[in-house]
GROMACS .gro file of C-alpha atoms in nm:
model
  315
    1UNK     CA    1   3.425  23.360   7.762
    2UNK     CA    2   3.045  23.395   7.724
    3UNK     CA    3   2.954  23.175   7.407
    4UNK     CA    4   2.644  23.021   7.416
    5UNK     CA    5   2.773  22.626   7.416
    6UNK     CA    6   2.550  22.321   7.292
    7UNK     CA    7   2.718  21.997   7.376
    8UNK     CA    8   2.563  21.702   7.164
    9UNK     CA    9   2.694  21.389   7.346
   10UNK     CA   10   2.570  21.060   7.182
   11UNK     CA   11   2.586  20.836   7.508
   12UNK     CA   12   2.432  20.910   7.832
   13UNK     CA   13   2.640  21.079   8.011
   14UNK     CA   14   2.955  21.329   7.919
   15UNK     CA   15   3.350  21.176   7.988
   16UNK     CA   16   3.164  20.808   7.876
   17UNK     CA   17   3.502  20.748   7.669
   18UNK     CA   18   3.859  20.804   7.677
   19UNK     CA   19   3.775  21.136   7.940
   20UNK     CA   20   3.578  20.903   8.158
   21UNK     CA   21   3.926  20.731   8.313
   22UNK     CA   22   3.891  20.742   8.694
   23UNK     CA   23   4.256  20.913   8.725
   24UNK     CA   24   4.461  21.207   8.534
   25UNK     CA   25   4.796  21.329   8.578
   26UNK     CA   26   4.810  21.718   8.477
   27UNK     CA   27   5.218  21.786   8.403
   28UNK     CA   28   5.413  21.885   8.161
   29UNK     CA   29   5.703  21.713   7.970
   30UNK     CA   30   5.993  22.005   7.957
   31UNK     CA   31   6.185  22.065   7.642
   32UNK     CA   32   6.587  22.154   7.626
   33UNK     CA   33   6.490  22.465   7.452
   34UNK     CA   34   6.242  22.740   7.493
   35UNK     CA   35   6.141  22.706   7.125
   36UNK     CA   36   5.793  22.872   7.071
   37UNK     CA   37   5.602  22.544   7.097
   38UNK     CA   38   5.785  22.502   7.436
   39UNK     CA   39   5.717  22.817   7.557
   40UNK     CA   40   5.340  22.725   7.427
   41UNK     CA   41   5.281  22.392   7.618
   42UNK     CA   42   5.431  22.546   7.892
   43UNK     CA   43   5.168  22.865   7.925
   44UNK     CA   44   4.916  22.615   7.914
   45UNK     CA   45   5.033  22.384   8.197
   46UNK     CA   46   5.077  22.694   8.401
   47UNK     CA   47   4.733  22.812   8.299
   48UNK     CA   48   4.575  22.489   8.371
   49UNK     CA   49   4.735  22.452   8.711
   50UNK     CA   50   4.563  22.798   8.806
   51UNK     CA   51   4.220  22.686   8.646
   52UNK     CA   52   4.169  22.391   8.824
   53UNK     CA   53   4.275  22.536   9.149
   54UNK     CA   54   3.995  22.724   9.114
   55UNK     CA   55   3.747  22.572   8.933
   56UNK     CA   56   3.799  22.299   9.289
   57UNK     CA   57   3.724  22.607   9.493
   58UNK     CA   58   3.323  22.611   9.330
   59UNK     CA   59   3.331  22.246   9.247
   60UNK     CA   60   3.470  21.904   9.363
   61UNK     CA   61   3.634  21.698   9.191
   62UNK     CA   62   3.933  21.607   9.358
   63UNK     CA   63   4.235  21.798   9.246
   64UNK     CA   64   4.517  21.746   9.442
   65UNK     CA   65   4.797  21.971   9.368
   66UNK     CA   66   5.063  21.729   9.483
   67UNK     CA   67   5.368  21.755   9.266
   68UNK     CA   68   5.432  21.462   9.000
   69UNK     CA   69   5.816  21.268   9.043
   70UNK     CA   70   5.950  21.207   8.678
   71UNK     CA   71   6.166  20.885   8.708
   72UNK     CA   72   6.464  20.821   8.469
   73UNK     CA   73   6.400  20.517   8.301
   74UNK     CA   74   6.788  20.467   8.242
   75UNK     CA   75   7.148  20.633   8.255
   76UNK     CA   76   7.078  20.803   7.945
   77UNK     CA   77   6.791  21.003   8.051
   78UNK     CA   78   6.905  21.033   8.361
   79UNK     CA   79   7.203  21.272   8.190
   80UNK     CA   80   6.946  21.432   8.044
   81UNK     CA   81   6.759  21.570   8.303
   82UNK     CA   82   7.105  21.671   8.481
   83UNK     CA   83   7.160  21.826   8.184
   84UNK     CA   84   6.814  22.025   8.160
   85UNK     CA   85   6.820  22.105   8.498
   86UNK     CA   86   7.181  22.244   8.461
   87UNK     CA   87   7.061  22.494   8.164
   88UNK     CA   88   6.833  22.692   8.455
   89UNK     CA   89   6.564  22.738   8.161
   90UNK     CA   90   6.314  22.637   8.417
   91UNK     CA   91   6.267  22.829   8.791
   92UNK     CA   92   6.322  22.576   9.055
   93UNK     CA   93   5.934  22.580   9.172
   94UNK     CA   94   5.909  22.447   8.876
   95UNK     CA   95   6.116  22.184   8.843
   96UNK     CA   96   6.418  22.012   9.075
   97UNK     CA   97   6.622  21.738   9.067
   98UNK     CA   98   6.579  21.444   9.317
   99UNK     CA   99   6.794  21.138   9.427
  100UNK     CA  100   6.632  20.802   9.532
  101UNK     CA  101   6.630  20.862   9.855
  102UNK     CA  102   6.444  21.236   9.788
  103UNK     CA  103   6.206  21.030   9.575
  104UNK     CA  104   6.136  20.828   9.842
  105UNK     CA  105   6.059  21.084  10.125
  106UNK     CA  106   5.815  21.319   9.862
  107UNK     CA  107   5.607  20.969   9.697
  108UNK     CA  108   5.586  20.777  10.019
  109UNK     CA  109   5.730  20.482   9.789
  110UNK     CA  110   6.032  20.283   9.819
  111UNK     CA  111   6.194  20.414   9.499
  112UNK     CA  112   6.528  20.318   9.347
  113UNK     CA  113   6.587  20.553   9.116
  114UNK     CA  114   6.662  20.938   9.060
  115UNK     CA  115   6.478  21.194   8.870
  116UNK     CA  116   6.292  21.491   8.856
  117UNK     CA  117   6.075  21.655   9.071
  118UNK     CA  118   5.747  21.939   8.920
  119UNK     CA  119   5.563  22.048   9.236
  120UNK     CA  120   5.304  22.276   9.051
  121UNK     CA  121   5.191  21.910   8.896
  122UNK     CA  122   4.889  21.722   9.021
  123UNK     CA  123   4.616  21.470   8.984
  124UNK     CA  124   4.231  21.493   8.960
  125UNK     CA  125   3.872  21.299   8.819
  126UNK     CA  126   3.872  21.378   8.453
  127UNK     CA  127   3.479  21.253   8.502
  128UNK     CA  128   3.403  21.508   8.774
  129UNK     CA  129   3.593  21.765   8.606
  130UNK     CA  130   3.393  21.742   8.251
  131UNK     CA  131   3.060  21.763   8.511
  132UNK     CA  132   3.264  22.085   8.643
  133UNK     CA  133   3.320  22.231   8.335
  134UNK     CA  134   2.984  22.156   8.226
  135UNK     CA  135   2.779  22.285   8.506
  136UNK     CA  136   2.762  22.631   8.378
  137UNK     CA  137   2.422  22.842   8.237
  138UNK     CA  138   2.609  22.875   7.922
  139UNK     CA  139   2.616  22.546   7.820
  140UNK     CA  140   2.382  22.305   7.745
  141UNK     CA  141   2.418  21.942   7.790
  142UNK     CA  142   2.228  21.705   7.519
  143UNK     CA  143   2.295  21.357   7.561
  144UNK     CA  144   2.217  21.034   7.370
  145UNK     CA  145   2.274  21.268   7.030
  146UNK     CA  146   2.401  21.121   6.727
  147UNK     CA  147   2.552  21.388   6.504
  148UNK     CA  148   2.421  21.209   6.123
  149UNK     CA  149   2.523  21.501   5.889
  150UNK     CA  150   2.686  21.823   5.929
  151UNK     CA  151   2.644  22.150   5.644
  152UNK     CA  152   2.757  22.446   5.616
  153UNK     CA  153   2.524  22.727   5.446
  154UNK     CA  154   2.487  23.064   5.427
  155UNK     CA  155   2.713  23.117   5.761
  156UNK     CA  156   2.598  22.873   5.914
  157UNK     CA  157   2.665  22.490   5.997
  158UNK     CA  158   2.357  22.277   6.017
  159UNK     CA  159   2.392  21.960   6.214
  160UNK     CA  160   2.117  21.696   6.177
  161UNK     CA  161   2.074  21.492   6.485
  162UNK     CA  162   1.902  21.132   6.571
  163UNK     CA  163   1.746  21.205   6.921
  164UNK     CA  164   1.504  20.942   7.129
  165UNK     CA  165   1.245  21.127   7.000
  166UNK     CA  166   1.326  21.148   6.619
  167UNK     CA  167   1.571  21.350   6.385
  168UNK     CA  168   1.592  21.705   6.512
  169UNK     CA  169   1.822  21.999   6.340
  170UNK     CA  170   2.022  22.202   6.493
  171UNK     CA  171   2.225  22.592   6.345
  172UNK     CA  172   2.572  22.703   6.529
  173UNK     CA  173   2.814  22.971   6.395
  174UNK     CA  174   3.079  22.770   6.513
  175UNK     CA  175   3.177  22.350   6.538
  176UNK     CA  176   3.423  22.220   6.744
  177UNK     CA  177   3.431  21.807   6.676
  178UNK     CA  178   3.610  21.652   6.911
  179UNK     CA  179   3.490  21.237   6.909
  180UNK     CA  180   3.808  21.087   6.936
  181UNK     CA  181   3.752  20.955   6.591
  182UNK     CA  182   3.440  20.793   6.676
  183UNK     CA  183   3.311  20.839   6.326
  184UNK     CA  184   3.619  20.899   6.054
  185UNK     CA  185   3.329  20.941   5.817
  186UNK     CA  186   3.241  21.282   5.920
  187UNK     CA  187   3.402  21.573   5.724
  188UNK     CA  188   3.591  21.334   5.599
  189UNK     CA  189   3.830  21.350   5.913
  190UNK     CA  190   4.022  20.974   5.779
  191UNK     CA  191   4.206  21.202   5.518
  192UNK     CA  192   4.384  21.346   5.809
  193UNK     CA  193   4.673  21.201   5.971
  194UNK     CA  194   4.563  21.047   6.250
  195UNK     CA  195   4.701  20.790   6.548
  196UNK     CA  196   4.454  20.537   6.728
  197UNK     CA  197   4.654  20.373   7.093
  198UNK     CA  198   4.425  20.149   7.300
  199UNK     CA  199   4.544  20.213   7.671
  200UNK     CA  200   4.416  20.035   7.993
  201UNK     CA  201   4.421  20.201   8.328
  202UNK     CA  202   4.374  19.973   8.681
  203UNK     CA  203   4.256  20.066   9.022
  204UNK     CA  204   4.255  19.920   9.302
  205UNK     CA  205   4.248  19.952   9.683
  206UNK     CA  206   4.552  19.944   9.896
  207UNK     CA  207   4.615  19.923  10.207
  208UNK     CA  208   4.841  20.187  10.322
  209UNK     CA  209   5.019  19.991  10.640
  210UNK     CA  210   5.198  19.858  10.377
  211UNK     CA  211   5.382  20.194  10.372
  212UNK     CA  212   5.635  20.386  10.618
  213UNK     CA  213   5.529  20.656  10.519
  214UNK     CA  214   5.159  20.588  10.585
  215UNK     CA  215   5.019  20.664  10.253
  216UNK     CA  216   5.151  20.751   9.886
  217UNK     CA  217   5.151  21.185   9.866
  218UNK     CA  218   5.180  21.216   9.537
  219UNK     CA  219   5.184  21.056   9.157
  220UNK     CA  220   5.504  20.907   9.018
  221UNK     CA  221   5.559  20.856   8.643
  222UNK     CA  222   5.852  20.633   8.488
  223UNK     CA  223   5.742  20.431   8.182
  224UNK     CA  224   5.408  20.340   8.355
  225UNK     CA  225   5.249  20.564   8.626
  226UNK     CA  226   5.125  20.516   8.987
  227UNK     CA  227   4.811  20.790   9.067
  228UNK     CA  228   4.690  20.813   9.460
  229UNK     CA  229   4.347  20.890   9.508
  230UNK     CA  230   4.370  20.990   9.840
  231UNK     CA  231   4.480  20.961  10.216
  232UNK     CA  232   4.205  20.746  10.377
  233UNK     CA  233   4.409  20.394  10.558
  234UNK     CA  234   4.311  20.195  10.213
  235UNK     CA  235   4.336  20.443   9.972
  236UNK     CA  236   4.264  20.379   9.590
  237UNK     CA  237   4.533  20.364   9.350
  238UNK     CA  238   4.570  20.379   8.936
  239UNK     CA  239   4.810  20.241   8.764
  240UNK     CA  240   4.860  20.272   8.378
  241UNK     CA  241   5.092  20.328   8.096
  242UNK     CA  242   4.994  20.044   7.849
  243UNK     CA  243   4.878  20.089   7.547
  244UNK     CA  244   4.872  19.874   7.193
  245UNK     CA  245   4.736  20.005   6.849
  246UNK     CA  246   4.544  19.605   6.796
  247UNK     CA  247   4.178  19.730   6.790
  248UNK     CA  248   4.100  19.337   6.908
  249UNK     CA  249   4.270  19.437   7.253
  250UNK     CA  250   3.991  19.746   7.280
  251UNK     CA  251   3.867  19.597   7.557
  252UNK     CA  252   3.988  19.478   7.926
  253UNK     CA  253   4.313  19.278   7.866
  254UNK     CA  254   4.473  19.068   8.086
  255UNK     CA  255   4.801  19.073   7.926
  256UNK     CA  256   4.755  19.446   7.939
  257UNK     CA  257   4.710  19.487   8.292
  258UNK     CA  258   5.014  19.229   8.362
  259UNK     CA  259   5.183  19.469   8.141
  260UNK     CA  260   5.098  19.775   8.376
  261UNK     CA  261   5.187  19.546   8.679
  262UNK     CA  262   5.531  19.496   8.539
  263UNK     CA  263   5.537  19.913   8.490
  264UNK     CA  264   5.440  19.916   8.857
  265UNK     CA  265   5.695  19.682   8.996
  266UNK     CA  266   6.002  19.873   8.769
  267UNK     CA  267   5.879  20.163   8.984
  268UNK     CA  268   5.828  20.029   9.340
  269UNK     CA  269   5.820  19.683   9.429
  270UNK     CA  270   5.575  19.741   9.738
  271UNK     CA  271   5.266  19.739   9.519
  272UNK     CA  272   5.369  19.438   9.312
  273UNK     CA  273   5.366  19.169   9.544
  274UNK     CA  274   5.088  19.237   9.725
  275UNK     CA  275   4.915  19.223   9.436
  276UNK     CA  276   5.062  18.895   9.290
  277UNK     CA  277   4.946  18.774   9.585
  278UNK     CA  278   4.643  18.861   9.596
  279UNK     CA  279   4.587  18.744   9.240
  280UNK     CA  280   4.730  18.437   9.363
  281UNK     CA  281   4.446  18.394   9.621
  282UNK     CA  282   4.163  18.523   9.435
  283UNK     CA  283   4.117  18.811   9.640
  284UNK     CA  284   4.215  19.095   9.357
  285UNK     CA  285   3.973  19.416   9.354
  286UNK     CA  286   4.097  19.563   9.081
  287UNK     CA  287   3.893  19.757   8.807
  288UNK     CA  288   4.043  19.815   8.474
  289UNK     CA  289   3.926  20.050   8.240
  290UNK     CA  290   3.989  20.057   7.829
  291UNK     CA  291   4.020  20.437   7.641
  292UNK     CA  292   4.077  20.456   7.328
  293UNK     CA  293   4.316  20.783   7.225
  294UNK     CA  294   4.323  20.975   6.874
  295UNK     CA  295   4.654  21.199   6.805
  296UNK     CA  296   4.818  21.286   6.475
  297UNK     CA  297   5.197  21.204   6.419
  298UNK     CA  298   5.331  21.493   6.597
  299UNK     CA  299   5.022  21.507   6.914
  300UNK     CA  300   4.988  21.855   6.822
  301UNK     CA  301   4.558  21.920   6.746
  302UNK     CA  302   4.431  22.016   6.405
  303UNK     CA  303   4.281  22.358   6.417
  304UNK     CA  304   4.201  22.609   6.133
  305UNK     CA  305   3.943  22.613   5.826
  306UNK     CA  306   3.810  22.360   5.675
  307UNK     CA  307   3.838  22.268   5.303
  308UNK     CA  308   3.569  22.390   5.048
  309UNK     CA  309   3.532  21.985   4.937
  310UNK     CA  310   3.498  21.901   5.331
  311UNK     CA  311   3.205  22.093   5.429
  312UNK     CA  312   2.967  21.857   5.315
  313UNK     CA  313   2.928  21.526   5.478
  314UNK     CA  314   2.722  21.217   5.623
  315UNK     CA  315   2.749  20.914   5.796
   0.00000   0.00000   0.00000
């Protein structure tokens, strides 16, 4: 929109956290009523969908607008999404419903299950996008910046910075924090309600002659999720969906990708074996990847002034 952007990033590259997984679903969970939040999260998915399309058209980083299948994890939400379907609050380019056997034929899978079908969903490289978003003469990328203190005075807020060449200050009419809750100490952020989840995400290759279908077309979701990267004869996969709030499991779990591989196999079977086997005989190529998420109660963002007692603060 033509703001002059500074981005102070304190490792070495942008996306080095929770943004940097290799994988990301873009969809949107529907509600049973167009309440105003609703309609809200709704405009956005719609206005993301259009933004990536073409931010991919200058850049590359591998959207792939291949629709998302929503699997009901039991009876009970399976009535539900007959049920949501049934109200007609949503156009059917937006979302259908889909038996087993229609699950099958769009994922490429061997599913089991019904569920729902958003076509206008897709998948993309959250790393590659940041480097997308960031490539522009308007903003300025400054990396291996440690934000110290923030003030505000006189209009303005100064930031002090440790740099690899010293402290350095910096003025902005605006500040937009957004560390994940790196550092609770700033503006006091840990008198806010906030959420920390440890997830783990898994890749590996796979070969798709496994498949009669030749190749998985799109993601599927259930409680875990299956991501394709692409449609080469081994293509890449993620999987994910675990997550635990014990800050000891912050970093590449065992138990936590076991955990996703059960998610997997509750979804299709033909990527579970394989991989047990391969386990089995040593042979596994899988790469798992930590993030650790911040969210208040309700995953809605905090956004509006800050306090008069809040707008002084150090590390």
């Amino acid at each position: 929109r033509g703001y002059s952007v500074s981005l102070l990033e304190k490792n070495t590259s942008i996306a080095s956290g929770s943004s940097g997984n290799p994988r990301g679903i873009v969809h949107f969970n529907p509600g049973r009523q167009l309440t105003p939040a609703n309609l809200f999260r709704l405009s956005a998915f719609r206005y993301a969908v259009r933004h990536y399309r073409n931010l991919a058209k200058r850049h590359n980083f591998s959207w792939q607008a291949s629709g998302l299948v929503q699997l009901a994890r039991d009876e009970k939400e399976l009535d539900e999404y007959h049920k949501l379907v049934a109200q007609h609050l949503y156009d059917s380019d937006f979302i259908t419903s889909l038996n087993a056997r229609q699950a099958t034929e769009i994922s490429g899978l061997v599913i089991n299950d019904d569920g729902l079908l958003f076509p206008q969903a897709g998948c993309l490289d959250p790393v590659a996008l940041c480097q997308a978003w960031t490539n522009q003469e308007n903003i300025k990328l400054f990396t291996n910046r440690q934000v110290t203190e923030i003030n505000f005075h006189e209009g303005q807020w100064q930031v002090a910075i440790t740099a690899p060449h010293g402290q350095e200050y910096q003025e902005f009419d605006a500040l937009i924090i957004c560390n994940n809750g790196a550092t609770p100490g700033l503006v006091h952020q840990n008198n806010y309600p906030a959420l920390f989840n440890y997830g783990q995400t898994d890749s590996f290759n796979f070969d798709n002659s496994r498949l009669e279908s030749g190749r998985v077309k799109c993601a599927v979701r259930k409680k875990g999720y299956v991501i394709p990267w692409g449609d080469e004869d081994v293509s890449r996969i993620t999987v994910g969906g675990s997550f635990t709030t014990d800050e000891n499991m912050s970093n590449e779990s065992a138990a936590m990708q076991e955990l996703n591989f059960q998610m997997l196999s509750h979804i299709s079977p033909v990527f579970h074996q394989p991989l047990e086997a391969n386990q089995k005989n040593g042979e596994s190529n899988i790469s798992s990847r930590v993030g650790r998420r911040c969210s208040t109660p309700d995953y809605l963002p905090l956004a509006g002034p800050v306090e008069k007692n809040r707008l002084t603060a150090s590390i």
